[in-house]
């Protein structure tokens, strides 16, 4: 792919007033073409452009983190929606950006419904587990498999929700296929991965991505996935080995782990993005292993520095107050007496919790700023399409899917971005 | 006034972009050549996300995904002036943030309140209607785990077993529980005793080794029978499930928030556990008094096991009341009973010696 994206485009000149604005200073003009990235024969290549500004992203994250505490985490539905809107609208192909049509309210409603669905299921599961325990101690462990299957079910439905809220050129993405079949396929792969001590994991990833993308559609274009387990295995081999070795070197592992993790994320991103197609439209990725090296080092240093200060202050302040808290006279007896004591010591309690949350929020914020943003930016800008003209004659076909899956995924803690 | 400008139109049926002319009149007219494709009323317009410096709108009266993109600044301004409801569909209005905060706070207070006050009452209610056979099944399940966790087997020494049976008999007859209690000694070296759901009590050999008088063991067993009488094991289990579930609603997926939830849960469950322990102490005390024996030996054996310094304070993370305080309270109760506690010994010397060695290898 080339670094100078041609504003005229191969599909005829755009109207002058519809030209994209000059790329912002933060949007990298993609990477210079490398010899390792041979142009496909005579096919036109359309770059994916990333328009998102770091300032907007910081604003979204800062507001999200600031509101996380006072809303006891309920702001997560709004934050997630804002993040997705930002990412979707920041990605454009041929002067048209993706659009995210989901709303926070949908997520909240999905979450409430999920609780209603999940509560009876989990109670049943609990009772069945107990019953198994009467036969044999720890016999309920296999019931944990149920949670795994249910998590994959939720993840599939959540993806379907996100996909059907994704609109491009006035046409909706959508998804079919049975979430249960997906979940049991995943379970089978997990067993295989366990039996082979993780060696089969790349094949599991390939199998599941194939399932997901073959059931994904953009209007009347069907998705597909071309990445193979062997391809992923080869790509992951050195970074994964580096991670395992690096993790055992004292001190140096503080940097080795994030660096190797960044390489793993990069090669996985390359494999994932580069494997996707919709009808004749093929995705290409020029991500290389070192694409996220800088962000990983910066993030590790920033989080390390922040963590040192946080623990330093916390050691004096938080633990001091926690000790004070832990040793106050405990009243015996009634709820009211215990509650009264809790209220009297509420300032210490709140201070302790606030400090704990500030740490979590701070780390999340730093990571989103120094790692997540460059990752989105560089992944998008490293992507290009061939046969993109096929995207212009697509006919609407799918319809919006409910948000129950997202709610279940949230309730199960198995949700992705 | 008559304003024209170019725009890009998608009809929401296909992905074909039409280069159209946009005319601002009574509404927004979308014209392709000579054909007017659509006329959108300004009040129907909603904004969609679009590339920087462009305005993308849809009409609530048009097909859902039909949209119009305009780049001309004058026209954008003209539309903004006229379209009063032009904002992103899912976007909260400015005061919306405050509402979210207020409602979240209310939800959190309600969740914590239910976790603190509601769940124990609910657990008590559920425990009281749980059939005894179900509770016993549950107890058997937990018993298997207890044996594995504390590493021990049930001791069935001949004479020791007989002594234990005699002690159990005396205690349980006086306790008059609606369901039978089964007391067993587990060969674990940990000085402890546990009351499982369904009337199963495990006395650990480690505690037996530290005990110096039958009344001390009887006091411990009386306390555990108190837990059985109140069905505390079952209640604690239901409570733990309930609070975990409720607190899990808060904070969601923020990295590490599980730790916070765990701490809050610990505080809540410890608070309720201290109450249950105090209630079991009272039950055990009355049981010992009914047998004409003192209640304080319970606290004495505990003091021997865990000699805490004088003046130690309790913490909100403690699951039991302070041993020193328990001792003080039980001694006071023994003293204020108003009749001598000189009932017949629960076990004679030989029985006591046999019980002490119930787990001894032959």
Coordinates of C-alpha atoms in Angstrom, one line a residue, chain A residues 14-15 17-18 20-21 51 63 65 67-76 78 80-82 85-86 89 91-92 94-105 111 115 118-119 122 126 130-131 133-134 137-138 140 167-172 218 322 325-336 338-339 342 349 353 356-357 360-361 364 390-396 410 413 415, chain B residues 5-8 10-17 19-20 48-54 56 58 64-67 69-72 88-92 97 99-101 104-105 107-109 111-112 116-117 120-121 133 137-138 140-142 144-145 148-149 237 245 248-257 260 263-264 267 271-272 274-275 278 313-318 320-322 325 329:
Chain A
X14 CA -15.1 13.4 -5.6
X15 CA -17.0 16.6 -5.5
X17 CA -16.7 20.0 -1.2
X18 CA -16.8 16.3 -0.1
X20 CA -11.9 14.5 3.3
X21 CA -10.2 17.1 5.4
X51 CA -9.5 10.3 11.6
X63 CA -15.1 11.7 31.6
X65 CA -13.1 7.5 34.5
X67 CA -17.9 9.2 36.4
X68 CA -16.9 5.6 37.1
X69 CA -16.6 6.3 40.8
X70 CA -19.7 8.4 41.5
X71 CA -21.9 6.1 39.5
X72 CA -20.5 2.9 41.1
X73 CA -19.6 1.6 37.7
X74 CA -23.0 2.1 36.1
X75 CA -21.5 4.7 33.7
X76 CA -19.7 1.8 32.0
X78 CA -22.3 5.1 28.5
X80 CA -18.6 1.8 26.2
X81 CA -21.0 3.4 23.8
X82 CA -18.9 6.6 23.6
X85 CA -18.9 5.7 18.5
X86 CA -15.5 7.2 18.6
X89 CA -16.6 7.2 13.2
X91 CA -12.5 4.8 10.5
X92 CA -13.3 5.6 6.9
X94 CA -13.3 6.0 0.4
X95 CA -14.6 9.1 2.3
X96 CA -17.3 7.2 4.1
X97 CA -16.9 6.5 7.8
X98 CA -18.4 3.6 9.8
X99 CA -21.2 4.6 12.1
X100 CA -22.1 3.1 15.4
X101 CA -25.9 3.2 16.1
X102 CA -26.0 1.6 19.5
X103 CA -27.1 3.5 22.6
X104 CA -26.1 3.3 26.2
X105 CA -29.8 2.8 27.2
X111 CA -28.0 -5.8 31.3
X115 CA -29.9 -10.4 35.1
X118 CA -29.2 -15.3 34.3
X119 CA -30.4 -15.3 37.9
X122 CA -27.3 -19.6 38.0
X126 CA -25.8 -23.8 41.9
X130 CA -24.5 -29.0 45.2
X131 CA -26.3 -32.2 44.2
X133 CA -21.2 -32.7 45.6
X134 CA -23.3 -35.0 47.6
X137 CA -16.5 -34.1 46.8
X138 CA -15.6 -31.5 44.2
X140 CA -19.4 -30.0 40.7
X167 CA -23.7 0.9 9.6
X168 CA -21.6 1.8 6.5
X169 CA -22.9 3.7 3.5
X170 CA -26.4 3.4 4.8
X171 CA -26.3 -0.3 5.0
X172 CA -26.2 -2.4 8.1
X218 CA -22.6 -6.5 5.1
X322 CA -7.0 0.8 56.9
X325 CA -10.2 1.2 60.4
X326 CA -9.5 -2.4 61.1
X327 CA -8.9 -1.8 64.8
X328 CA -11.9 0.2 65.8
X329 CA -14.2 -1.1 68.5
X330 CA -16.7 -3.5 67.1
X331 CA -20.1 -3.3 68.6
X332 CA -21.9 -6.6 69.2
X333 CA -25.4 -7.4 68.4
X334 CA -27.9 -5.5 66.3
X335 CA -27.6 -4.4 62.7
X336 CA -28.2 -0.9 63.8
X338 CA -22.9 -2.4 63.4
X339 CA -24.2 0.0 60.8
X342 CA -19.7 1.7 59.8
X349 CA -13.8 3.5 54.6
X353 CA -12.1 2.6 48.6
X356 CA -8.2 1.8 45.6
X357 CA -10.5 2.9 42.8
X360 CA -7.6 1.0 39.1
X361 CA -9.0 4.0 37.2
X364 CA -7.1 2.0 33.0
X390 CA -18.0 -3.9 -4.4
X391 CA -18.9 -2.0 -1.3
X392 CA -20.8 0.5 -3.4
X393 CA -23.5 -1.8 -4.8
X394 CA -24.6 -3.6 -1.6
X395 CA -28.2 -4.1 -0.9
X396 CA -29.7 -3.8 2.7
X410 CA -21.4 -7.9 31.0
X413 CA -17.7 -10.5 32.9
X415 CA -17.3 -8.9 27.4
Chain B
X5 CA -25.5 23.0 -2.1
X6 CA -24.2 19.6 -3.1
X7 CA -24.6 16.7 -0.8
X8 CA -24.2 12.9 -0.7
X10 CA -27.8 7.2 0.8
X11 CA -31.3 5.9 0.5
X12 CA -30.9 3.3 3.3
X13 CA -31.7 0.5 0.8
X14 CA -28.5 0.2 -1.1
X15 CA -25.0 1.4 -0.5
X16 CA -24.9 3.5 -3.6
X17 CA -23.9 7.1 -3.0
X19 CA -24.4 13.0 -5.5
X20 CA -27.4 15.3 -5.0
X48 CA -25.4 11.1 12.8
X49 CA -21.7 10.6 13.3
X50 CA -19.7 11.7 10.3
X51 CA -16.2 12.7 9.2
X52 CA -14.8 15.9 10.6
X53 CA -16.2 19.2 9.2
X54 CA -19.2 17.5 7.7
X56 CA -24.7 13.9 8.4
X58 CA -31.3 11.4 8.9
X64 CA -34.1 4.2 9.1
X65 CA -30.7 4.2 7.5
X66 CA -31.3 6.9 4.8
X67 CA -28.8 9.7 5.3
X69 CA -24.1 14.3 4.2
X70 CA -23.3 18.0 3.7
X71 CA -19.9 19.6 3.7
X72 CA -20.8 23.3 2.9
X88 CA -27.2 12.4 18.1
X89 CA -29.9 9.8 18.8
X90 CA -28.5 8.1 21.8
X91 CA -26.8 11.1 23.3
X92 CA -27.7 12.2 26.8
X97 CA -25.0 13.1 33.2
X99 CA -29.3 12.1 36.2
X100 CA -27.1 9.1 35.5
X101 CA -25.1 9.9 38.6
X104 CA -26.6 5.2 39.9
X105 CA -26.2 6.5 43.4
X107 CA -29.2 2.1 42.6
X108 CA -26.0 1.6 44.5
X109 CA -27.5 2.7 47.9
X111 CA -28.1 -2.5 46.3
X112 CA -25.9 -2.1 49.3
X116 CA -26.9 -5.5 54.2
X117 CA -30.4 -5.7 55.5
X120 CA -29.9 -11.8 55.8
X121 CA -33.7 -11.6 56.3
X133 CA -33.6 -33.5 54.0
X137 CA -27.8 -33.3 51.5
X138 CA -26.1 -30.0 51.4
X140 CA -23.1 -34.1 53.3
X141 CA -21.7 -32.2 50.3
X142 CA -19.9 -29.7 52.4
X144 CA -16.8 -34.1 51.8
X145 CA -15.1 -30.8 51.1
X148 CA -10.4 -32.8 52.0
X149 CA -9.7 -29.2 53.0
X237 CA -24.4 -20.0 52.3
X245 CA -24.6 -11.6 43.2
X248 CA -21.4 -8.1 41.3
X249 CA -23.9 -5.7 39.7
X250 CA -21.7 -2.8 40.8
X251 CA -18.5 -1.7 39.1
X252 CA -18.8 -4.2 36.3
X253 CA -15.7 -5.0 34.4
X254 CA -13.2 -2.4 35.6
X255 CA -9.9 -4.2 36.0
X256 CA -9.4 -5.4 39.5
X257 CA -12.8 -4.3 40.8
X260 CA -13.1 -4.3 46.0
X263 CA -13.6 -6.6 50.5
X264 CA -17.1 -5.1 50.8
X267 CA -17.1 -6.6 55.8
X271 CA -20.7 -8.2 60.5
X272 CA -23.5 -10.8 60.2
X274 CA -20.4 -11.8 64.5
X275 CA -24.1 -11.6 65.3
X278 CA -23.0 -14.1 69.6
X313 CA -9.5 -4.5 69.7
X314 CA -11.8 -6.2 67.2
X315 CA -11.9 -5.4 63.6
X316 CA -14.6 -5.1 61.0
X317 CA -13.0 -8.0 59.2
X318 CA -13.3 -10.3 62.2
X320 CA -16.0 -13.9 65.6
X321 CA -16.5 -11.6 68.6
X322 CA -13.3 -11.1 70.7
X325 CA -15.0 -10.2 75.6
X329 CA -19.6 -12.1 79.2

